[in-house]
Short mmCIF file of C-alpha atoms in Angstrom, two decimals:
data_model
loop_
_atom_site.label_atom_id
_atom_site.label_comp_id
_atom_site.label_asym_id
_atom_site.label_seq_id
_atom_site.Cartn_x
_atom_site.Cartn_y
_atom_site.Cartn_z
CA UNK A 16 -41.71 12.09 -19.68
CA UNK A 17 -40.46 9.63 -17.07
CA UNK A 18 -36.72 9.94 -16.38
CA UNK A 19 -35.07 6.57 -15.77
CA UNK A 20 -32.49 6.19 -12.99
CA UNK A 21 -28.88 5.68 -13.96
CA UNK A 22 -27.10 2.38 -13.60
CA UNK A 23 -24.31 3.37 -11.20
CA UNK A 24 -21.24 1.16 -10.73
CA UNK A 25 -18.48 1.59 -8.13
CA UNK A 26 -15.25 -0.39 -8.48
CA UNK A 27 -12.72 1.51 -6.32
CA UNK A 28 -12.34 -0.08 -2.89
CA UNK A 29 -14.90 -2.77 -3.72
CA UNK A 30 -17.67 -3.55 -6.17
CA UNK A 31 -21.18 -2.11 -6.03
CA UNK A 32 -23.74 -1.77 -8.81
CA UNK A 33 -27.16 -0.23 -8.31
CA UNK A 34 -30.14 0.82 -10.38
CA UNK A 35 -32.39 3.10 -8.38
CA UNK A 36 -33.01 1.26 -5.10
CA UNK A 37 -31.99 -2.12 -6.51
CA UNK A 38 -28.52 -3.62 -6.03
CA UNK A 39 -27.18 -5.99 -8.70
CA UNK A 40 -25.61 -8.85 -6.75
CA UNK A 41 -24.77 -11.18 -9.67
CA UNK A 42 -25.74 -14.07 -7.45
CA UNK A 43 -22.95 -13.28 -5.02
CA UNK A 44 -20.41 -14.92 -7.32
CA UNK A 45 -17.39 -12.67 -6.81
CA UNK A 46 -15.24 -14.11 -9.59
CA UNK A 47 -17.85 -15.43 -12.04
CA UNK A 48 -17.02 -14.91 -15.70
CA UNK A 49 -20.23 -13.08 -16.57
CA UNK A 50 -19.69 -10.74 -13.63
CA UNK A 51 -16.12 -10.06 -14.78
CA UNK A 52 -17.44 -9.38 -18.28
CA UNK A 53 -19.84 -6.81 -16.84
CA UNK A 54 -17.00 -5.21 -14.84
CA UNK A 55 -14.75 -4.97 -17.90
CA UNK A 56 -17.53 -3.31 -19.91
CA UNK A 57 -18.15 -0.90 -17.01
CA UNK A 58 -14.57 0.36 -17.09
CA UNK A 59 -15.73 2.26 -20.19
CA UNK A 60 -19.55 2.16 -20.42
CA UNK A 61 -20.71 2.53 -24.01
CA UNK A 62 -17.22 1.99 -25.43
CA UNK A 63 -16.36 -1.06 -27.54
CA UNK A 64 -14.05 -3.93 -26.55
CA UNK A 65 -12.72 -6.52 -28.98
CA UNK A 66 -13.63 -10.14 -28.36
CA UNK A 67 -9.98 -11.12 -28.36
CA UNK A 68 -9.16 -8.59 -25.63
CA UNK A 69 -11.98 -9.82 -23.40
CA UNK A 70 -11.05 -13.47 -23.95
CA UNK A 71 -7.47 -12.67 -22.99
CA UNK A 72 -8.67 -10.93 -19.83
CA UNK A 73 -11.19 -13.39 -18.40
CA UNK A 74 -9.75 -16.74 -19.51
CA UNK A 75 -6.34 -18.09 -18.63
CA UNK A 76 -4.33 -19.75 -21.44
CA UNK A 77 -5.65 -23.28 -21.95
CA UNK A 78 -8.54 -22.76 -19.50
CA UNK A 79 -11.19 -23.39 -22.17
CA UNK A 80 -11.01 -25.41 -25.38
CA UNK A 81 -13.04 -23.00 -27.49
CA UNK A 82 -12.58 -19.44 -26.13
CA UNK A 83 -14.96 -17.82 -28.60
CA UNK A 84 -17.78 -20.26 -27.75
CA UNK A 85 -17.08 -19.81 -24.03
CA UNK A 86 -17.28 -16.03 -24.38
CA UNK A 87 -20.58 -16.32 -26.27
CA UNK A 88 -21.93 -18.43 -23.41
CA UNK A 89 -20.72 -15.84 -20.87
CA UNK A 90 -22.43 -13.07 -22.85
CA UNK A 91 -25.64 -15.13 -22.90
CA UNK A 92 -25.51 -15.59 -19.11
CA UNK A 93 -24.95 -11.88 -18.51
CA UNK A 94 -27.88 -10.99 -20.77
CA UNK A 95 -30.13 -13.47 -18.94
CA UNK A 96 -29.13 -12.02 -15.57
CA UNK A 97 -29.80 -8.44 -16.69
CA UNK A 98 -33.09 -9.54 -18.25
CA UNK A 99 -34.29 -10.83 -14.87
CA UNK A 100 -33.10 -7.70 -13.04
CA UNK A 101 -35.28 -4.58 -12.53
CA UNK A 102 -33.51 -2.88 -15.45
CA UNK A 103 -35.90 -1.91 -18.26
CA UNK A 104 -36.08 -4.47 -21.09
CA UNK A 105 -33.13 -4.29 -23.47
CA UNK A 106 -30.27 -6.27 -24.91
CA UNK A 107 -27.58 -4.26 -23.05
CA UNK A 108 -24.61 -6.39 -24.21
CA UNK A 109 -24.35 -5.36 -27.85
CA UNK A 110 -22.02 -6.98 -30.42
CA UNK A 111 -21.37 -4.96 -33.56
CA UNK A 112 -18.42 -4.83 -35.91
CA UNK A 113 -16.50 -7.35 -33.80
CA UNK A 114 -16.79 -5.09 -30.74
CA UNK A 115 -18.71 -5.71 -27.51
CA UNK A 116 -20.16 -2.79 -25.60
CA UNK A 117 -22.72 -2.07 -22.91
CA UNK A 118 -25.70 -0.14 -24.28
CA UNK A 119 -29.38 0.01 -23.47
CA UNK A 120 -32.31 2.21 -22.50
CA UNK A 121 -30.63 3.38 -19.26
CA UNK A 122 -27.51 5.49 -18.90
CA UNK A 123 -24.62 3.68 -17.21
CA UNK A 124 -21.87 5.40 -15.25
CA UNK A 125 -18.88 4.04 -13.37
CA UNK A 126 -16.39 5.62 -11.00
CA UNK A 127 -13.49 4.06 -12.95
CA UNK A 128 -14.54 5.60 -16.28
CA UNK A 129 -15.32 8.99 -14.71
CA UNK A 130 -11.92 8.96 -13.00
CA UNK A 131 -10.13 8.04 -16.23
CA UNK A 132 -11.82 10.89 -18.11
CA UNK A 133 -10.88 13.35 -15.36
CA UNK A 134 -7.25 12.18 -15.57
CA UNK A 135 -7.23 12.62 -19.36
CA UNK A 136 -8.70 16.12 -19.03
CA UNK A 137 -6.09 16.92 -16.38
CA UNK A 138 -3.27 15.97 -18.76
CA UNK A 139 -4.71 18.21 -21.51
CA UNK A 140 -5.68 21.18 -19.32
CA UNK A 141 -3.28 24.13 -19.09
CA UNK A 142 -5.18 26.40 -16.69
CA UNK A 143 -3.86 25.76 -13.11
CA UNK A 144 -7.18 26.52 -11.42
CA UNK A 145 -9.08 24.12 -13.72
CA UNK A 146 -6.40 21.45 -13.20
CA UNK A 147 -6.91 21.76 -9.44
CA UNK A 148 -10.66 21.29 -9.81
CA UNK A 149 -10.08 18.16 -11.88
CA UNK A 150 -7.71 16.87 -9.19
CA UNK A 151 -10.27 17.58 -6.48
CA UNK A 152 -13.00 15.63 -8.28
CA UNK A 153 -10.65 12.73 -9.08
CA UNK A 154 -9.51 12.44 -5.44
CA UNK A 155 -13.13 12.33 -4.30
CA UNK A 156 -13.88 9.48 -6.71
CA UNK A 157 -10.79 7.36 -6.07
CA UNK A 158 -11.61 5.27 -2.98
CA UNK A 159 -8.81 2.73 -3.03
CA UNK A 160 -7.75 -0.41 -4.86
CA UNK A 161 -9.64 -1.30 -8.04
CA UNK A 162 -11.78 -4.44 -7.52
CA UNK A 163 -9.79 -5.70 -4.51
CA UNK A 164 -11.57 -9.09 -4.47
CA UNK A 165 -10.13 -9.78 -7.91
CA UNK A 166 -6.64 -8.54 -7.11
CA UNK A 167 -5.02 -11.71 -8.52
CA UNK A 168 -6.64 -11.35 -11.95
CA UNK A 169 -4.03 -10.03 -14.44
CA UNK A 170 -6.42 -7.57 -16.08
CA UNK A 171 -7.36 -6.16 -12.66
CA UNK A 172 -3.69 -5.82 -11.66
CA UNK A 173 -3.02 -3.88 -14.88
CA UNK A 174 -6.01 -1.57 -14.42
CA UNK A 175 -5.24 -1.01 -10.75
CA UNK A 176 -1.70 0.12 -11.57
CA UNK A 177 -3.10 2.38 -14.31
CA UNK A 178 -5.53 4.11 -11.94
CA UNK A 179 -3.12 4.27 -9.01
CA UNK A 180 -0.41 5.93 -11.10
CA UNK A 181 -2.81 8.66 -12.24
CA UNK A 182 -4.22 9.17 -8.76
CA UNK A 183 -0.76 9.72 -7.29
CA UNK A 184 0.19 12.11 -10.10
CA UNK A 185 -2.91 14.25 -9.61
CA UNK A 186 -2.70 14.12 -5.82
CA UNK A 187 0.90 15.36 -5.81
CA UNK A 188 -0.03 18.23 -8.12
CA UNK A 189 -2.97 19.17 -5.90
CA UNK A 190 -0.91 19.05 -2.69
CA UNK A 191 1.86 21.22 -4.15
CA UNK A 192 -0.65 23.88 -5.22
CA UNK A 193 -2.40 23.84 -1.86
CA UNK A 194 1.01 24.35 -0.25
CA UNK A 195 1.69 27.36 -2.48
CA UNK A 196 -1.56 28.91 -1.23
CA UNK A 197 -0.87 28.01 2.38
CA UNK A 198 -3.99 25.83 2.62
CA UNK A 199 -2.58 23.45 5.23
CA UNK A 200 -6.01 22.32 6.43
CA UNK A 201 -6.73 21.15 2.88
CA UNK A 202 -3.36 19.37 2.74
CA UNK A 203 -4.10 17.62 6.03
CA UNK A 204 -7.50 16.40 4.82
CA UNK A 205 -6.12 15.07 1.52
CA UNK A 206 -3.03 13.51 3.09
CA UNK A 207 -5.06 11.67 5.74
CA UNK A 208 -7.38 10.29 3.08
CA UNK A 209 -4.47 9.22 0.87
CA UNK A 210 -2.62 7.49 3.71
CA UNK A 211 -5.72 5.38 4.38
CA UNK A 212 -5.95 4.37 0.71
CA UNK A 213 -2.29 3.89 -0.21
CA UNK A 214 0.36 1.81 1.56
CA UNK A 215 3.02 4.47 1.56
CA UNK A 216 4.56 6.96 3.96
CA UNK A 217 4.71 9.85 1.48
CA UNK A 218 1.26 11.10 2.47
CA UNK A 219 2.07 10.87 6.18
CA UNK A 220 5.01 13.20 5.51
CA UNK A 221 2.57 15.70 3.99
CA UNK A 222 0.29 15.30 7.01
CA UNK A 223 3.15 15.89 9.47
CA UNK A 224 4.26 19.03 7.65
CA UNK A 225 0.70 20.39 7.47
CA UNK A 226 0.15 19.85 11.20
CA UNK A 227 3.46 21.55 11.99
CA UNK A 228 2.49 24.52 9.81
CA UNK A 229 -0.80 24.82 11.74
CA UNK A 230 1.02 24.78 15.08
CA UNK A 231 -0.51 21.44 16.07
CA UNK A 232 2.78 20.00 17.24
CA UNK A 233 1.51 17.20 19.47
CA UNK A 234 -0.65 15.80 16.65
CA UNK A 235 2.35 16.10 14.33
CA UNK A 236 4.37 13.95 16.74
CA UNK A 237 1.69 11.26 16.73
CA UNK A 238 1.55 11.35 12.92
CA UNK A 239 5.35 11.04 12.77
CA UNK A 240 5.25 7.97 14.99
CA UNK A 241 2.51 6.47 12.82
CA UNK A 242 4.67 7.01 9.74
CA UNK A 243 7.56 5.14 11.34
CA UNK A 244 5.29 2.32 12.46
CA UNK A 245 3.70 2.13 9.01
CA UNK A 246 7.08 1.60 7.35
CA UNK A 247 7.88 -1.17 9.81
CA UNK A 248 4.47 -2.86 9.35
CA UNK A 249 4.85 -2.87 5.57
CA UNK A 250 8.20 -4.58 5.85
CA UNK A 251 9.53 -2.71 2.84
CA UNK A 252 12.52 -0.45 2.88
CA UNK A 253 11.60 3.12 1.88
CA UNK A 254 13.47 4.87 -0.89
CA UNK A 255 16.40 7.01 0.16
CA UNK A 256 14.52 10.12 -0.96
CA UNK A 257 11.43 9.28 1.07
CA UNK A 258 13.51 8.43 4.12
CA UNK A 259 15.18 11.85 3.91
CA UNK A 260 11.77 13.51 3.63
CA UNK A 261 10.53 11.70 6.69
CA UNK A 262 13.62 12.54 8.69
CA UNK A 263 13.37 16.20 7.64
CA UNK A 264 9.74 16.28 8.75
CA UNK A 265 10.75 14.72 12.07
CA UNK A 266 13.40 17.38 12.66
CA UNK A 267 10.75 20.09 12.33
CA UNK A 268 8.65 18.64 15.14
CA UNK A 269 8.24 20.96 18.08
CA UNK A 270 6.72 20.68 21.53
CA UNK A 271 5.41 23.38 23.87
CA UNK A 272 7.86 24.65 26.50
CA UNK A 273 8.08 22.26 29.42
CA UNK A 274 9.67 22.01 32.85
CA UNK A 275 12.85 20.04 33.40
CA UNK A 276 10.82 17.48 35.38
CA UNK A 277 8.29 17.12 32.55
CA UNK A 278 11.04 16.67 29.99
CA UNK A 279 12.67 13.97 32.13
CA UNK A 280 9.36 12.14 32.44
CA UNK A 281 8.98 12.30 28.67
CA UNK A 282 12.44 10.78 28.19
CA UNK A 283 11.85 7.87 30.56
CA UNK A 284 11.26 4.40 29.14
CA UNK A 285 8.38 3.02 31.21
CA UNK A 286 8.58 -0.42 29.65
CA UNK A 287 10.35 -3.20 31.55
CA UNK A 288 13.54 -3.99 29.58
CA UNK A 289 13.16 -7.40 27.93
CA UNK A 290 15.49 -8.55 25.21
CA UNK A 291 16.45 -6.51 22.19
CA UNK A 292 14.79 -3.16 21.56
CA UNK A 293 12.69 -2.74 18.39
CA UNK A 294 13.57 0.45 16.48
CA UNK A 295 11.98 2.22 13.56
CA UNK A 296 14.31 2.45 10.55
CA UNK A 297 15.19 6.17 10.94
CA UNK A 298 15.93 5.66 14.67
CA UNK A 299 18.00 2.57 13.91
CA UNK A 300 20.05 4.49 11.35
CA UNK A 301 20.64 7.30 13.85
CA UNK A 302 21.83 4.82 16.50
CA UNK A 303 24.19 3.10 14.06
CA UNK A 304 25.61 6.39 12.78
CA UNK A 305 26.25 7.69 16.30
CA UNK A 306 28.25 4.56 17.09
CA UNK A 307 30.24 4.99 13.86
CA UNK A 308 31.01 8.64 14.68
CA UNK A 309 32.54 7.96 18.09
CA UNK A 310 36.29 8.60 18.24
CA UNK A 311 38.49 5.53 18.32
CA UNK A 312 39.64 6.12 21.90
CA UNK A 313 36.02 6.16 23.09
CA UNK A 314 34.68 3.59 20.67
CA UNK A 315 32.00 1.13 21.64
CA UNK A 316 32.42 -2.23 19.91
CA UNK A 317 29.41 -3.41 17.94
CA UNK A 318 28.20 -5.84 15.29
CA UNK A 319 25.76 -4.96 12.52
CA UNK A 320 24.12 -8.17 11.29
CA UNK A 321 21.66 -8.77 8.45
CA UNK A 322 19.24 -11.61 9.27
CA UNK A 323 17.33 -13.07 6.30
CA UNK A 324 14.50 -15.59 6.71
CA UNK A 325 14.75 -18.38 4.14
CA UNK A 326 12.30 -21.20 3.33
CA UNK A 327 12.53 -24.38 1.30
CA UNK A 328 12.16 -24.25 -2.48
CA UNK A 329 8.80 -26.03 -2.25
CA UNK A 330 7.39 -23.00 -0.49
CA UNK A 331 8.54 -20.50 -3.10
CA UNK A 332 5.04 -19.85 -4.48
CA UNK A 333 3.77 -18.72 -1.10
CA UNK A 334 7.08 -17.45 0.18
CA UNK A 335 6.04 -13.86 0.91
CA UNK A 336 3.04 -14.96 2.97
CA UNK A 337 5.23 -17.52 4.74
CA UNK A 338 7.79 -14.88 5.64
CA UNK A 339 5.08 -12.73 7.15
CA UNK A 340 3.93 -15.61 9.34
CA UNK A 341 7.48 -16.12 10.64
CA UNK A 342 7.88 -12.42 11.41
CA UNK A 343 6.52 -12.51 14.96
CA UNK A 344 8.45 -15.70 15.72
CA UNK A 345 11.77 -14.06 14.95
CA UNK A 346 10.81 -10.91 16.87
CA UNK A 347 9.97 -13.09 19.88
CA UNK A 348 13.43 -14.68 19.67
CA UNK A 349 15.04 -11.23 19.63
CA UNK A 350 13.03 -10.19 22.69
CA UNK A 351 13.70 -13.32 24.71
CA UNK A 352 17.24 -14.35 23.78
CA UNK A 353 19.12 -11.11 23.07
CA UNK A 354 20.25 -8.41 25.48
CA UNK A 355 18.25 -5.30 26.39
CA UNK A 356 21.03 -3.18 24.86
CA UNK A 357 20.70 -4.78 21.41
CA UNK A 358 18.44 -3.10 18.84
CA UNK A 359 16.77 -4.40 15.69
CA UNK A 360 14.55 -3.18 12.86
CA UNK A 361 12.48 -4.86 10.18
CA UNK A 362 14.11 -3.87 6.88
CA UNK A 363 11.72 -5.61 4.50
CA UNK A 364 9.35 -8.59 4.41
CA UNK A 365 11.97 -11.22 5.31
CA UNK A 366 15.01 -9.24 6.50
CA UNK A 367 16.00 -7.71 9.81
CA UNK A 368 18.96 -5.56 10.80
CA UNK A 369 20.41 -6.38 14.20
CA UNK A 370 22.80 -4.03 16.02
CA UNK A 371 24.60 -5.60 18.99
CA UNK A 372 26.41 -2.89 20.95
CA UNK A 373 29.31 -4.08 23.09
CA UNK A 374 29.75 -7.25 21.01
CA UNK A 375 32.77 -8.16 18.89
CA UNK A 376 33.27 -10.60 16.02
CA UNK A 377 34.32 -13.38 18.41
CA UNK A 378 30.81 -13.14 19.93
CA UNK A 379 29.05 -13.63 16.57
CA UNK A 380 28.82 -17.49 16.72
CA UNK A 381 27.24 -17.32 20.17
CA UNK A 382 24.66 -14.71 19.02
CA UNK A 383 23.76 -16.83 15.99
CA UNK A 384 23.46 -19.95 18.14
CA UNK A 385 21.07 -18.21 20.59
CA UNK A 386 18.83 -17.03 17.75
CA UNK A 387 18.91 -20.27 15.75
CA UNK A 388 18.22 -22.61 18.66
CA UNK A 389 14.89 -21.01 19.54
CA UNK A 390 13.82 -19.99 16.03
CA UNK A 391 14.16 -23.56 14.75
CA UNK A 392 11.86 -24.76 17.53
CA UNK A 393 9.24 -22.09 16.76
CA UNK A 394 9.14 -22.82 13.00
CA UNK A 395 9.66 -26.60 13.39
CA UNK A 396 12.74 -26.53 11.17
CA UNK A 397 10.86 -25.36 8.05
CA UNK A 398 12.79 -22.07 7.89
CA UNK A 399 16.33 -20.95 8.47
CA UNK A 400 18.05 -17.64 9.11
CA UNK A 401 20.92 -16.58 6.87
CA UNK A 402 23.32 -14.24 8.68
CA UNK A 403 25.63 -11.70 7.12
CA UNK A 404 27.95 -9.41 9.07
CA UNK A 405 27.61 -5.97 7.48
CA UNK A 406 29.87 -4.00 9.83
CA UNK A 407 31.79 -4.38 13.06
CA UNK A 408 34.00 -2.32 15.36
CA UNK A 409 36.30 -3.88 17.94
CA UNK A 410 38.28 -2.39 20.80
CA UNK A 411 41.86 -1.65 20.01
#
């Protein structure tokens, strides 16, 4: 008896559907309704979906006059496409008892449905070894954001959050158990994979700690620097707990014994000083706290300023993207118009912290004027900077 190939669908990190050697392209229409209908059905192949749920997912309110008729037309188009494909003859999109499901002569499988079943089994399982195996399989299947090309579709956003939450839960469990066994090579492999898939520094902390435990201190230093850079690139302030974790991992970094000359070379700043110095958030906090700890008789005056990029109300819909575009402009102003002894850090998508050592409150208007004058030219007056003095110390 001839065994038919499976219809295999991948939706993590992209979309890919194949039957044997044939790839279903759906005409290359990334957001077509009949393609979205197929993707929804593939989140649970063989399971039923109500018409009302599908209508709510693929049509925006008021988008079509007769949603039920529009859905019937979408179903018809999907059936016609599958009929022309190399799939064996069959109806495939079956409507019964008010429910729509994918069924036919071939078995369909999807990474999303397999992952969801693994997560459900993980929640029910009580045996630690079996739970680990479920985690291992789930982490192999999860390859990133669910249907990234449809990331603005509400139903995709909801499903992506659903999968991401379960992935993180299972990954944390797996990492903790690998740590208990001392399997630091396994931790390193998982953490590296997770840091590529998820925009967070938590997995880089795991990577740093695993490299330290394996005695690979130089690689741990590079990973630590990447973690700091990642936080700055994201433009989001990490949670206090995560920041403590990262700082703790940084304190554990070690280097091989070196000569005094080698250590001095390592400490040298080879860059030509130009304007304010860009810090990572942990380094910025350390600098600020050192200045605060100095005794009054030895105090260095300073200003701690919060700089917030603001746009006009008409830009509110695209404000986050607009802030990101202005990011380099403001950094250029800091580099060109502030002193080499000033330091700054990106706190989130549209906010910077600026620490001006040696400056007092009477110098604040001049600092603001230097920044504003050039920033307004660079953004052609479409954006402004709101300044707030967070802290200051003056000489007695």
